[in-house]
Structures are given as structure tokens and as C-alpha cells.
Coordinates of N, CA and C and ligand atoms in Angstrom, one line a residue:
S1 N 22.2 31.0 10.1 CA 23.3 31.2 11.3 C 22.2 31.3 12.5
S2 N 23.1 31.4 13.7 CA 22.2 31.8 14.8 C 21.7 33.3 14.7
S3 N 22.3 34.1 14.4 CA 22.2 35.6 14.4 C 21.1 36.0 13.4
L4 N 20.9 35.3 12.3 CA 19.6 35.2 11.3 C 18.8 34.8 12.3
L5 N 18.7 33.5 13.1 CA 17.5 33.1 13.0 C 17.0 34.0 14.5
Q6 N 18.1 34.8 14.8 CA 17.9 35.7 16.3 C 16.8 36.9 15.7
L7 N 17.5 37.2 14.6 CA 16.9 38.7 13.7 C 15.2 38.0 13.3
R8 N 15.4 37.2 12.9 CA 13.7 36.2 12.5 C 12.9 36.5 13.5
L9 N 13.7 35.6 14.5 CA 12.6 35.9 16.1 C 12.3 36.9 16.4
S10 N 13.2 38.1 16.4 CA 13.2 39.4 16.9 C 12.1 40.1 15.7
L11 N 12.3 40.1 14.3 CA 11.0 40.7 13.5 C 9.9 40.0 13.7
R12 N 9.7 38.8 14.0 CA 8.4 38.1 14.0 C 7.6 38.6 15.6
L13 N 8.9 38.6 16.6 CA 7.9 39.1 18.2 C 7.4 40.6 17.6
L14 N 8.3 41.2 17.3 CA 8.1 42.7 17.2 C 6.9 43.0 16.2
A15 N 6.8 42.2 15.0 CA 5.4 42.3 14.0 C 4.4 41.9 14.4
D16 N 4.3 40.5 15.4 CA 3.0 40.3 15.7 C 3.1 40.2 17.5
F17 N 3.9 40.4 17.8 CA 3.6 40.1 19.4 C 3.4 38.8 19.9
R18 N 4.1 37.8 19.5 CA 3.7 36.1 19.1 C 4.9 35.8 19.8
L19 N 4.9 35.0 21.0 CA 5.8 34.6 21.5 C 6.3 32.6 21.0
I20 N 7.1 32.7 20.3 CA 7.8 31.7 19.9 C 7.8 30.6 21.1
I21 N 7.3 29.2 21.2 CA 7.4 28.2 22.1 C 8.1 26.9 21.2
K22 N 9.0 26.5 21.6 CA 9.8 25.3 20.4 C 10.9 24.9 21.1
G23 N 10.6 23.4 21.3 CA 11.5 22.5 22.0 C 11.0 21.4 22.5
E24 N 11.9 20.6 22.7 CA 11.6 19.0 23.4 C 12.2 19.2 24.9
T25 N 13.2 19.8 24.9 CA 14.0 19.8 25.9 C 14.2 21.2 26.7
K26 N 14.0 21.1 28.2 CA 14.0 22.4 29.1 C 15.4 23.3 28.0
E27 N 16.5 23.0 28.0 CA 17.7 23.4 27.2 C 17.0 24.1 26.2
E28 N 16.3 23.4 25.4 CA 15.8 23.8 23.9 C 14.8 25.0 24.0
L29 N 13.7 25.0 24.8 CA 12.9 25.9 25.1 C 13.6 27.1 25.7
Y30 N 14.2 27.0 27.1 CA 15.0 28.5 27.3 C 16.1 29.0 26.1
A31 N 16.5 28.0 25.1 CA 17.3 28.8 24.1 C 16.4 29.4 22.9
T32 N 15.3 28.9 22.7 CA 14.4 29.5 22.3 C 13.8 30.8 22.4
L33 N 13.7 30.8 24.0 CA 12.7 31.8 24.6 C 14.1 33.1 24.8
L34 N 15.1 33.1 25.2 CA 16.0 33.8 25.4 C 16.3 35.2 24.5
P35 N 16.3 34.7 23.3 CA 16.6 35.9 22.3 C 15.4 36.5 21.7
Q36 N 14.1 35.8 22.1 CA 12.9 36.5 22.1 C 12.8 38.0 23.5
L37 N 13.2 37.3 24.6 CA 13.0 38.1 25.8 C 14.3 39.6 25.4
K38 N 15.3 38.8 24.9 CA 16.3 39.8 24.5 C 15.9 41.2 23.4
S39 N 15.2 40.9 22.4 CA 14.5 41.4 21.6 C 13.0 42.5 22.1
L40 N 12.7 42.1 22.9 CA 11.5 42.6 24.1 C 12.2 43.9 24.8
V41 N 13.3 43.3 25.2 CA 13.9 44.1 26.4 C 14.5 45.3 25.6
E42 N 15.2 44.8 24.4 CA 15.6 45.9 23.8 C 15.2 47.2 23.1
G43 N 13.5 46.7 23.0 CA 12.9 47.7 22.5 C 12.2 48.6 23.3
E44 N 12.3 48.3 24.9 CA 11.6 48.7 25.9 C 12.6 49.2 26.7
S45 N 12.5 50.6 27.2 CA 13.1 50.8 28.4 C 12.6 50.9 29.9
D46 N 11.2 50.6 30.0 CA 10.5 50.5 31.2 C 10.7 49.2 32.0
I47 N 11.5 49.2 33.4 CA 12.0 48.0 34.0 C 9.9 47.3 33.9
I48 N 9.2 48.2 34.7 CA 8.1 47.2 34.9 C 7.5 46.8 33.8
A49 N 7.4 47.4 32.8 CA 6.8 47.1 31.2 C 7.8 45.3 30.9
N50 N 9.0 45.6 31.0 CA 9.9 44.7 30.7 C 9.5 42.9 32.0
M51 N 9.7 43.5 33.0 CA 9.6 42.3 33.9 C 8.3 41.6 33.8
A52 N 6.9 42.4 33.3 CA 5.7 42.0 33.0 C 5.8 40.9 31.9
N53 N 6.1 41.7 30.5 CA 6.5 40.7 29.5 C 7.2 39.4 30.2
I54 N 8.5 39.8 30.7 CA 9.3 38.4 31.0 C 8.5 37.4 31.9
S55 N 8.1 38.0 32.8 CA 7.2 36.8 33.6 C 6.1 36.0 32.8
A56 N 5.3 37.0 31.7 CA 4.4 36.2 31.0 C 5.0 35.2 30.1
C57 N 6.2 35.6 29.8 CA 6.9 34.3 28.4 C 7.1 33.2 29.2
I58 N 7.9 33.6 30.2 CA 8.6 32.6 31.0 C 7.2 31.2 31.4
M59 N 6.4 32.0 32.1 CA 4.9 31.1 32.5 C 4.4 30.5 31.1
D60 N 4.2 31.2 29.8 CA 3.8 30.5 28.8 C 4.5 29.4 28.2
T61 N 5.8 29.7 28.6 CA 6.9 28.5 27.9 C 6.6 27.5 28.8
F62 N 6.6 27.7 30.3 CA 7.1 26.4 31.5 C 5.8 26.1 31.9
H63 N 4.8 27.3 32.3 CA 3.6 26.9 32.9 C 4.2 26.3 34.6
F64 N 5.2 27.1 35.0 CA 5.4 26.7 36.0 C 4.1 27.8 37.3
W65 N 4.6 27.3 38.4 CA 3.3 28.0 39.4 C 3.0 29.0 39.6
W66 N 4.3 29.7 40.0 CA 4.4 30.7 40.0 C 5.7 32.0 39.2
V67 N 5.5 32.6 38.6 CA 6.6 33.5 37.8 C 6.7 35.4 38.3
G68 N 7.8 35.6 39.0 CA 7.8 36.8 39.0 C 8.9 37.7 39.6
F69 N 8.7 38.9 40.0 CA 9.9 39.7 40.1 C 9.8 40.4 41.3
Y70 N 10.6 40.6 42.6 CA 10.1 41.4 43.6 C 11.4 42.4 43.2
R71 N 11.0 43.6 43.6 CA 11.9 44.9 43.5 C 12.6 45.2 44.6
V72 N 14.1 45.6 44.7 CA 14.3 46.3 46.2 C 13.8 47.6 46.0
I73 N 13.0 47.7 47.1 CA 12.6 49.4 47.0 C 12.7 50.2 49.0
D74 N 13.6 51.1 48.8 CA 13.7 51.5 50.3 C 13.9 50.5 51.0
G75 N 14.9 49.5 50.8 CA 15.6 48.5 51.7 C 14.6 47.1 52.0
T76 N 13.7 47.1 51.2 CA 12.8 46.0 51.3 C 12.3 45.4 50.0
L77 N 12.2 43.8 49.6 CA 11.6 43.6 48.1 C 10.0 43.9 48.5
V78 N 9.7 44.4 47.3 CA 8.4 44.5 47.2 C 8.0 44.0 46.1
L79 N 6.7 43.4 45.9 CA 5.9 42.7 44.8 C 5.7 43.4 43.5
G80 N 6.3 42.8 42.5 CA 6.6 43.5 40.7 C 5.7 42.5 40.2
P81 N 5.8 42.5 38.8 CA 5.2 42.2 37.9 C 5.2 40.6 37.8
F82 N 4.0 39.7 38.0 CA 3.9 38.7 38.0 C 3.0 37.6 37.4
Q83 N 3.1 36.4 37.1 CA 2.0 35.5 36.7 C 1.6 34.3 37.4
G84 N 0.7 34.2 37.8 CA 0.2 33.3 38.9 C -0.8 33.9 40.1
P85 N -0.9 33.1 41.2 CA -1.6 33.2 42.3 C -1.2 34.4 43.1
L86 N -2.0 35.1 43.8 CA -1.7 36.3 44.8 C -0.4 35.8 45.6
A87 N 0.4 36.7 46.1 CA 2.0 36.6 46.6 C 1.9 37.7 47.5
C88 N 2.7 37.1 48.6 CA 3.1 38.5 49.7 C 3.4 39.6 48.8
T89 N 3.3 40.7 49.6 CA 3.6 41.9 48.8 C 5.1 42.3 49.3
R90 N 5.8 42.2 50.5 CA 6.7 42.5 51.1 C 7.8 41.7 51.8
I91 N 9.0 41.2 51.3 CA 9.6 40.5 52.0 C 11.3 41.2 52.3
K92 N 11.4 41.1 53.8 CA 12.7 41.7 54.2 C 13.9 40.8 53.9
R93 N 15.3 41.7 53.5 CA 16.4 41.1 53.5 C 16.9 40.3 54.2
G94 N 17.2 39.1 53.6 CA 17.5 37.8 54.6 C 16.6 37.0 54.9
K95 N 15.1 37.4 54.8 CA 14.0 36.8 54.9 C 13.7 35.5 53.6
G96 N 13.3 34.3 54.4 CA 12.6 33.8 53.1 C 13.8 33.3 52.0
V97 N 13.4 32.6 50.9 CA 14.4 32.4 49.8 C 14.9 33.6 48.8
C98 N 13.8 34.5 48.8 CA 13.9 35.6 48.3 C 14.9 36.5 48.8
G99 N 14.4 36.7 50.0 CA 15.6 37.8 51.0 C 16.6 37.0 51.3
T100 N 17.1 35.7 51.0 CA 18.3 35.4 51.0 C 19.3 35.5 49.7
A101 N 18.4 35.0 48.7 CA 19.2 35.3 47.4 C 19.6 36.9 47.1
W102 N 18.7 37.6 47.8 CA 19.1 39.1 47.6 C 20.5 39.3 48.5
D103 N 20.3 39.1 50.1 CA 21.1 39.0 50.9 C 22.9 38.5 50.0
K104 N 22.6 37.3 49.6 CA 24.1 36.7 49.2 C 24.2 37.1 47.9
A105 N 23.2 37.6 47.3 CA 23.5 38.1 45.8 C 23.9 36.9 44.6
E106 N 23.1 35.7 45.2 CA 23.6 34.7 44.4 C 22.5 33.9 44.4
T107 N 22.1 33.2 43.2 CA 20.8 32.3 43.0 C 21.0 31.3 44.1
I108 N 19.6 31.0 44.0 CA 19.5 29.7 45.2 C 18.1 29.0 44.5
V109 N 18.6 27.4 44.6 CA 17.6 26.5 43.8 C 17.4 26.1 45.1
V110 N 16.0 25.8 45.6 CA 15.7 24.8 46.7 C 15.0 23.6 46.0
E111 N 15.3 22.6 46.7 CA 14.6 21.3 45.9 C 13.4 21.0 46.6
D112 N 13.2 21.5 48.2 CA 12.1 21.0 48.9 C 11.9 22.4 49.8
V113 N 10.9 22.9 49.5 CA 11.0 24.6 50.0 C 10.5 24.0 51.9
E114 N 10.3 22.7 52.1 CA 9.9 22.3 53.5 C 11.2 22.1 54.4
K115 N 12.5 21.9 53.2 CA 13.8 21.8 54.0 C 14.5 23.3 53.9
F116 N 13.8 24.3 53.5 CA 14.5 25.7 53.7 C 14.3 26.3 54.8
P117 N 14.8 26.7 55.9 CA 14.9 27.3 57.1 C 14.2 28.7 56.9
G118 N 13.2 29.1 57.4 CA 12.7 30.7 56.9 C 12.0 30.6 55.8
H119 N 11.6 29.3 54.8 CA 10.9 29.7 53.8 C 9.5 30.6 54.0
I120 N 9.4 31.3 53.2 CA 8.0 32.1 53.1 C 6.9 31.0 52.5
A121 N 6.2 30.6 52.8 CA 4.9 29.7 52.0 C 4.0 31.0 51.5
C122 N 4.0 31.7 50.4 CA 3.0 32.5 49.6 C 1.7 31.7 49.6
S123 N 2.4 30.3 48.8 CA 1.5 29.8 48.7 C 1.6 28.2 49.1
S124 N 0.4 27.2 49.7 CA 1.2 26.2 50.4 C 1.1 25.0 49.0
A125 N 0.5 25.2 47.8 CA 0.8 24.6 46.8 C 2.5 24.4 46.3
S126 N 3.2 25.2 46.5 CA 4.6 25.6 46.2 C 5.8 24.4 46.9
R127 N 6.1 23.6 46.2 CA 7.0 22.6 46.5 C 8.2 23.2 46.7
S128 N 8.9 23.4 45.2 CA 10.0 23.8 45.0 C 10.5 25.2 44.1
E129 N 11.6 25.9 44.3 CA 11.6 27.4 43.9 C 13.1 27.4 43.5
I130 N 13.4 28.5 42.7 CA 14.6 29.1 42.4 C 14.5 30.8 42.7
V131 N 15.6 31.6 43.2 CA 15.3 32.6 43.4 C 16.6 33.4 42.4
V132 N 16.6 33.9 41.2 CA 18.0 34.8 40.6 C 17.9 36.3 41.0
P133 N 18.9 36.8 41.6 CA 19.2 38.0 41.9 C 19.3 38.9 40.5
V134 N 18.7 39.7 40.5 CA 19.2 40.8 39.4 C 20.0 41.8 39.8
I135 N 21.2 42.0 39.1 CA 22.4 42.9 39.7 C 22.5 44.2 38.6
R136 N 22.9 45.3 39.1 CA 22.8 46.4 38.1 C 23.8 47.1 39.2
N137 N 25.2 47.5 38.3 CA 26.5 48.0 39.1 C 26.9 47.5 40.5
G138 N 26.6 46.3 40.5 CA 27.0 45.7 41.6 C 26.1 45.3 43.0
E139 N 24.9 46.2 42.6 CA 23.6 46.2 43.6 C 22.6 45.2 42.9
V140 N 21.9 44.5 43.9 CA 21.1 43.5 43.6 C 19.5 44.9 43.5
I141 N 18.7 44.8 42.3 CA 18.0 45.7 42.5 C 16.7 45.2 42.2
A142 N 16.7 43.6 42.6 CA 15.5 42.7 42.5 C 16.0 41.4 42.1
V143 N 14.7 40.6 42.5 CA 15.0 38.9 42.3 C 13.6 38.4 41.3
L144 N 14.0 37.7 40.7 CA 13.7 36.7 39.8 C 12.9 35.4 40.5
D145 N 11.7 35.4 40.9 CA 11.5 34.3 41.8 C 10.5 33.4 40.9
I146 N 10.9 32.1 40.9 CA 9.8 31.1 40.2 C 9.7 29.8 41.1
D147 N 8.3 29.7 41.2 CA 7.9 28.3 42.3 C 7.2 27.4 41.4
S148 N 7.1 26.2 42.0 CA 6.8 24.9 41.3 C 6.1 24.3 42.2
E149 N 4.8 23.5 41.9 CA 4.0 23.0 42.5 C 4.7 21.3 42.7
H150 N 5.4 21.0 42.0 CA 6.3 19.8 42.2 C 7.9 19.9 43.0
L151 N 8.2 18.6 43.5 CA 9.5 19.0 44.1 C 10.6 18.9 43.2
S152 N 11.8 19.3 43.3 CA 13.0 19.4 42.5 C 12.9 19.8 41.1
T153 N 11.8 20.9 40.8 CA 11.8 20.8 39.3 C 13.0 21.9 38.9
F154 N 13.8 22.5 39.6 CA 14.8 23.5 39.3 C 16.3 22.9 39.3
D155 N 17.2 23.2 38.7 CA 18.5 22.3 38.8 C 19.5 23.8 37.7
D156 N 20.6 23.0 37.7 CA 21.6 24.1 36.8 C 21.4 24.6 35.5
I157 N 20.4 23.7 34.9 CA 20.0 24.2 33.5 C 19.3 25.4 33.7
D158 N 18.2 25.7 34.7 CA 17.5 26.3 35.0 C 18.2 27.9 35.7
K159 N 19.2 27.4 36.4 CA 20.3 28.5 36.9 C 20.9 29.3 35.8
N160 N 21.6 28.4 35.2 CA 22.2 29.2 33.9 C 21.2 30.2 32.9
W161 N 20.2 29.4 32.6 CA 19.4 30.2 31.6 C 18.8 31.5 32.5
L162 N 18.1 31.4 33.7 CA 17.5 32.3 33.8 C 19.0 33.3 34.6
G163 N 19.8 33.0 34.8 CA 21.1 34.0 34.9 C 20.9 34.7 33.9
K164 N 21.0 34.3 32.6 CA 21.3 35.2 31.8 C 19.8 35.9 31.5
V165 N 18.4 35.4 31.6 CA 17.5 36.4 32.1 C 17.7 37.6 32.7
A166 N 18.3 37.4 34.1 CA 18.2 38.7 34.9 C 19.7 39.4 34.3
E167 N 20.2 39.0 33.7 CA 21.3 40.0 33.0 C 20.8 40.5 31.9
L168 N 19.6 40.3 31.6 CA 18.9 41.4 30.6 C 18.5 43.0 31.5
F169 N 18.9 42.8 32.5 CA 17.9 44.1 33.2 C 19.8 45.2 33.5
T170 N 20.9 44.5 33.0 CA 21.9 44.9 33.7 C 22.6 46.2 32.6
Ligands
SME201 N1 8.8 31.5 48.6 C1 9.2 32.4 48.7 C2 8.2 34.0 48.7 C3 7.6 34.4 47.5 S1 6.2 33.8 46.7 O1 6.5 32.0 47.2 C4 6.0 34.0 45.6 C5 10.5 33.0 49.6 O2 10.8 32.2 50.4 O3 11.0 34.1 49.5

């Protein structure tokens, strides 16, 4: 059963801290990843630790260009735990894809960053992007930002599963 599978995954993850990466399709990879992220977060209350491990696990599974979090601190997005190259440290509300996802409190999928007005290019290699708000008690407390070096990497499958990842923080 799926709960037995989940228990086995949790035990394995907690026992030896090994991420299981399994699946042929994006859907299958996310389906393997999510319960492992859930068990990680359930065993740790520190938000930075959880953002750090979640970034690492998403990167390990999909090898995106950049995966990370920006946290809302004193009315600005401030760079949090991430995997990938150097990134901008602060983003204002409504600016770029991250600031827009925060402002609208909704997920934004950008197929071609050059066509997104006001896109903030932290890296010129980035071609497409998804930003998912992390909402707690009705407030956006952070965003999960993933960048790809390819065009049109993200779709409704990513939006759906990464939305579930963001819900781990609520
Ligand atoms: N491209 C993002 C900025 C963050 S980084 O690329 C990591 C944006 O427009 O919000």
C-alpha cells in the first residue's frame, strides 16, 4: 500500500540519510520525492534546515540550474538556502518573477525569461523559471524559485508537485 511504501521510504531516509531517486517520468520522480521531503520536514522544526535539505533533494533529483528559497524578511525577499550558482540576495515586492509570485501569492511559470517583463537575471544561463509562494496563515513567508538553463522546462506537473512541496511549510 502507499502508506507502507511511505513508511519504508521514511525509515530508510531517516536511517541512512539517503535520497531515493526513482522514476522514468517527471510525475514518477516527484511522486518518489514528495514523501521523502515530508518525512524530512516532519523530523525537523527549523525552517532553514528544511529549506536547505529540500533544495538539495530537488537538485539531486532533477539537476535544475538553480533551486532555492527566498524568505520574506522586513518586507523584502532575502536569499535563503539554495543549490546552484551565486544569486541576487534581495528582491523587492513586485520585482522580477520572485517578487511577482510573492505579490500575487500565486505560482508563476515562465517559459522564456526574456519575455517576462522585469525579469531579474541573476544568471544569464537561466532561460525558464517557476516560482511557488510558501504561504503560512494566509501570508507569503517565502518563495521557492527554480531556474532552468532550457526554455519551457516547467509546466502544470511542476506547478502541482512544487505546490505540495511549498505546503510542507504550512
Ligand atoms: N530570476 C529571478 C531572480 C532570482 S534568481 O534567478 C535565482 C526573478 O526574476 O525573480
